[in-house]
Short mmCIF file of C-alpha atoms in Angstrom, two decimals:
data_model
loop_
_atom_site.label_atom_id
_atom_site.label_comp_id
_atom_site.label_asym_id
_atom_site.label_seq_id
_atom_site.Cartn_x
_atom_site.Cartn_y
_atom_site.Cartn_z
CA UNK A 1 225.30 58.34 171.91
CA UNK A 2 227.77 57.14 174.50
CA UNK A 3 226.86 57.07 178.19
CA UNK A 4 229.50 56.50 180.86
CA UNK A 5 228.66 55.63 184.46
CA UNK A 6 231.26 55.79 187.23
CA UNK A 7 231.27 54.36 190.77
CA UNK A 8 231.78 55.16 193.56
CA UNK A 9 231.29 58.92 193.74
CA UNK A 10 233.54 59.15 196.80
CA UNK A 11 236.23 56.81 198.05
CA UNK A 12 238.14 57.10 201.30
CA UNK A 13 241.20 54.88 201.76
CA UNK A 14 244.00 54.57 204.28
CA UNK A 15 247.46 55.37 203.03
CA UNK A 16 249.05 52.21 201.66
CA UNK A 17 245.76 50.54 200.78
CA UNK A 18 244.45 50.00 197.26
CA UNK A 19 241.71 52.00 195.52
CA UNK A 20 239.47 50.78 192.72
CA UNK A 21 237.15 52.89 190.57
CA UNK A 22 234.75 51.27 188.11
CA UNK A 23 233.12 52.57 184.94
CA UNK A 24 230.68 51.18 182.43
CA UNK A 25 229.99 52.43 178.91
CA UNK A 26 227.12 51.93 176.52
CA UNK A 27 228.54 52.32 172.99
CA UNK A 28 230.20 49.11 171.82
CA UNK A 29 231.97 51.15 169.11
CA UNK A 30 234.01 53.07 171.71
CA UNK A 31 237.65 52.11 171.43
CA UNK A 32 239.67 54.40 173.69
CA UNK A 33 239.32 54.72 177.46
CA UNK A 34 241.41 57.33 179.28
CA UNK A 35 241.52 58.15 182.97
CA UNK A 36 242.06 61.69 184.18
CA UNK A 37 243.14 63.03 187.56
CA UNK A 38 242.02 66.49 188.59
CA UNK A 39 243.68 68.19 191.52
CA UNK A 40 242.15 71.18 193.23
CA UNK A 41 242.27 74.29 191.04
CA UNK A 42 243.65 72.47 188.01
CA UNK A 43 242.34 70.99 184.81
CA UNK A 44 242.12 67.21 184.32
CA UNK A 45 245.40 65.50 183.54
CA UNK A 46 245.68 62.20 181.71
CA UNK A 47 247.17 59.51 183.95
CA UNK A 48 246.63 56.33 181.98
CA UNK A 49 244.63 55.09 179.01
CA UNK A 50 243.73 51.83 177.34
CA UNK A 51 242.54 50.85 173.89
CA UNK A 52 239.94 48.26 173.06
CA UNK A 53 242.47 45.76 171.72
CA UNK A 54 244.19 45.54 175.13
CA UNK A 55 242.81 43.98 178.30
CA UNK A 56 245.13 45.50 180.89
CA UNK A 57 247.76 48.21 181.17
CA UNK A 58 249.99 49.12 184.07
CA UNK A 59 252.12 52.15 184.89
CA UNK A 60 253.90 51.94 188.24
CA UNK A 61 251.20 52.07 190.93
CA UNK A 62 248.26 52.52 188.60
CA UNK A 63 246.63 50.00 186.30
CA UNK A 64 243.57 49.90 184.12
CA UNK A 65 241.59 46.84 183.05
CA UNK A 66 239.04 46.61 180.26
CA UNK A 67 236.30 44.03 179.72
CA UNK A 68 234.89 44.68 176.25
CA UNK A 69 232.23 42.00 176.51
CA UNK A 70 230.79 43.48 179.69
CA UNK A 71 231.59 47.05 178.57
CA UNK A 72 233.30 48.04 181.75
CA UNK A 73 236.74 49.26 182.71
CA UNK A 74 238.42 49.94 186.04
CA UNK A 75 241.23 51.98 187.53
CA UNK A 76 243.38 50.39 190.22
CA UNK A 77 245.72 52.40 192.43
CA UNK A 78 248.00 50.39 194.70
CA UNK A 79 249.98 51.59 197.74
CA UNK A 80 248.00 54.82 197.85
CA UNK A 81 249.71 57.99 199.02
CA UNK A 82 248.25 61.33 200.21
CA UNK A 83 249.18 62.91 196.85
CA UNK A 84 246.77 60.48 195.17
CA UNK A 85 243.93 62.49 196.73
CA UNK A 86 242.04 64.07 193.82
CA UNK A 87 238.98 63.67 191.61
CA UNK A 88 239.34 60.91 189.04
CA UNK A 89 237.34 60.76 185.81
CA UNK A 90 236.93 57.90 183.40
CA UNK A 91 236.01 58.58 179.80
CA UNK A 92 235.19 56.77 176.58
CA UNK A 93 235.87 57.90 173.03
CA UNK A 94 233.48 56.90 170.31
CA UNK A 95 234.72 55.60 166.99
CA UNK A 96 233.48 54.76 163.54
CA UNK A 97 230.32 56.32 162.24
CA UNK A 98 228.46 56.71 165.51
CA UNK A 99 227.56 60.16 166.71
CA UNK A 100 230.03 59.62 169.53
CA UNK A 101 232.92 59.71 167.06
CA UNK A 102 235.81 61.86 168.18
CA UNK A 103 234.08 63.04 171.36
CA UNK A 104 235.11 62.04 174.85
CA UNK A 105 232.21 61.22 177.16
CA UNK A 106 233.07 61.42 180.84
CA UNK A 107 231.88 59.70 183.94
CA UNK A 108 230.63 61.79 186.86
CA UNK A 109 233.93 61.54 188.74
CA UNK A 110 235.20 59.93 191.94
CA UNK A 111 236.56 61.99 194.83
CA UNK A 112 239.41 59.96 196.31
CA UNK A 113 240.65 60.87 199.78
CA UNK A 114 243.77 59.15 201.09
CA UNK A 115 244.17 59.54 204.83
CA UNK A 116 247.64 59.20 206.41
CA UNK B 1 254.45 70.15 176.21
CA UNK B 2 251.18 71.31 174.72
CA UNK B 3 249.75 74.22 176.56
CA UNK B 4 246.08 75.13 176.66
CA UNK B 5 245.53 78.52 178.21
CA UNK B 6 242.23 79.85 179.45
CA UNK B 7 242.42 83.60 179.86
CA UNK B 8 240.53 83.89 183.14
CA UNK B 9 240.61 81.65 186.23
CA UNK B 10 237.63 83.36 187.87
CA UNK B 11 234.85 85.48 186.42
CA UNK B 12 231.81 87.07 188.01
CA UNK B 13 229.12 88.33 185.64
CA UNK B 14 225.61 89.66 185.97
CA UNK B 15 222.48 87.97 184.65
CA UNK B 16 221.82 89.02 181.07
CA UNK B 17 225.41 89.97 180.27
CA UNK B 18 227.16 88.65 177.19
CA UNK B 19 230.16 86.65 178.33
CA UNK B 20 233.23 85.56 176.38
CA UNK B 21 235.47 82.75 177.58
CA UNK B 22 238.74 82.49 175.68
CA UNK B 23 240.95 79.49 175.07
CA UNK B 24 244.28 79.38 173.25
CA UNK B 25 246.44 76.37 172.43
CA UNK B 26 250.02 76.55 171.20
CA UNK B 27 250.53 73.25 169.36
CA UNK B 28 248.58 73.66 166.13
CA UNK B 29 245.87 71.20 167.17
CA UNK B 30 242.94 70.88 164.79
CA UNK B 31 240.33 69.90 167.36
CA UNK B 32 239.19 72.04 170.27
CA UNK B 33 236.44 71.47 172.83
CA UNK B 34 234.47 73.26 175.49
CA UNK B 35 233.17 71.32 178.50
CA UNK B 36 231.37 72.43 181.60
CA UNK B 37 232.01 70.66 184.88
CA UNK B 38 229.40 70.40 187.62
CA UNK B 39 229.52 68.31 190.82
CA UNK B 40 227.99 64.90 190.32
CA UNK B 41 227.65 65.41 186.56
CA UNK B 42 231.25 65.15 185.44
CA UNK B 43 232.29 66.95 182.28
CA UNK B 44 229.65 67.63 179.67
CA UNK B 45 230.48 68.67 176.12
CA UNK B 46 229.07 72.03 175.04
CA UNK B 47 230.61 72.57 171.61
CA UNK B 48 233.60 71.40 169.66
CA UNK B 49 235.46 72.46 166.55
CA UNK B 50 237.52 70.33 164.19
CA UNK B 51 238.84 73.16 162.05
CA UNK B 52 238.88 76.92 161.67
CA UNK B 53 235.36 78.30 161.30
CA UNK B 54 233.90 74.82 161.84
CA UNK B 55 231.79 73.98 164.88
CA UNK B 56 229.60 71.16 166.10
CA UNK B 57 227.10 71.04 168.94
CA UNK B 58 227.90 68.85 171.86
CA UNK B 59 225.47 67.48 174.40
CA UNK B 60 224.40 70.74 176.05
CA UNK B 61 224.72 73.60 173.52
CA UNK B 62 221.62 75.56 174.58
CA UNK B 63 222.45 79.09 175.70
CA UNK B 64 225.97 78.95 174.24
CA UNK B 65 227.69 79.69 170.97
CA UNK B 66 231.32 79.44 169.85
CA UNK B 67 233.75 81.12 167.54
CA UNK B 68 236.90 79.79 165.90
CA UNK B 69 238.38 82.41 163.62
CA UNK B 70 241.96 81.22 164.11
CA UNK B 71 243.27 77.71 164.60
CA UNK B 72 244.79 78.41 167.99
CA UNK B 73 241.80 80.17 169.57
CA UNK B 74 238.38 78.82 170.48
CA UNK B 75 235.93 81.12 172.22
CA UNK B 76 232.82 80.19 174.15
CA UNK B 77 230.07 82.81 174.20
CA UNK B 78 227.19 83.04 176.63
CA UNK B 79 224.74 85.22 174.74
CA UNK B 80 222.75 86.22 177.84
CA UNK B 81 224.22 84.80 181.01
CA UNK B 82 221.88 83.11 183.45
CA UNK B 83 222.44 81.85 186.98
CA UNK B 84 222.19 78.21 185.83
CA UNK B 85 225.33 78.79 183.77
CA UNK B 86 227.36 79.23 186.93
CA UNK B 87 229.93 76.47 186.53
CA UNK B 88 233.52 75.49 185.84
CA UNK B 89 234.31 75.71 182.13
CA UNK B 90 237.12 73.60 180.69
CA UNK B 91 238.72 73.95 177.28
CA UNK B 92 240.64 71.09 175.63
CA UNK B 93 242.49 70.47 172.41
CA UNK B 94 243.49 67.37 170.44
CA UNK B 95 245.52 66.91 167.27
CA UNK B 96 243.93 65.21 164.29
CA UNK B 97 244.58 61.48 164.32
CA UNK B 98 245.29 61.34 168.03
CA UNK B 99 243.08 60.42 170.93
CA UNK B 100 244.85 62.41 173.62
CA UNK B 101 243.13 65.50 174.98
CA UNK B 102 244.98 68.30 176.74
CA UNK B 103 242.93 70.42 179.11
CA UNK B 104 243.31 73.97 180.29
CA UNK B 105 243.09 74.88 183.98
CA UNK B 106 239.50 75.99 183.73
CA UNK B 107 237.47 79.17 184.23
CA UNK B 108 235.15 79.29 187.20
CA UNK B 109 232.22 81.46 186.15
CA UNK B 110 229.72 82.82 188.62
CA UNK B 111 226.59 84.51 187.29
CA UNK B 112 224.81 86.69 189.86
#
């Protein structure tokens, strides 16, 4: 089945700086890669996603890149603000006939702290 | 917006009790999921269901069972709660043919 690894586990950045979180996946059949943000006391919320036929996607201050050959994808947050402080999870969705089909596998999460 | 509602935010149960965690979604989604969230381990899939009365084991089903008698409701059952089941439990739903998951706010369960 799919295995997703996420680094770093914690990330402290100064307000205004950029933050980068990296994930790798094992199942080459995975074709959908969402990123979730979880604030304290809340469930994960989808912030951006990318499909395997796209190399990069951007939405305002956040962007995601995907390297299918290397099986890794990254989240980039620019001009960080205190409200970006949260736990971020990457995930991969299996496809086709693998046993990962239809099931999101998550990374371990990254605690991002943005200091003013 | 799709809403996924978990009936309890916090629960405290005793070892050996039978525990029911309830999840309801209001958008007629076919697929529903139960994850548990532990620090350093991310979200791990316990069980999922792709239709009424259908269920599939996830990665960590031991000690759990599920029930889906109605499309909108997916229940997670701890047959005999143990302290190692103390965790945050997250329910999610997804419509057929879509990749997007919607999560509930979670139930923090403490087993003493």
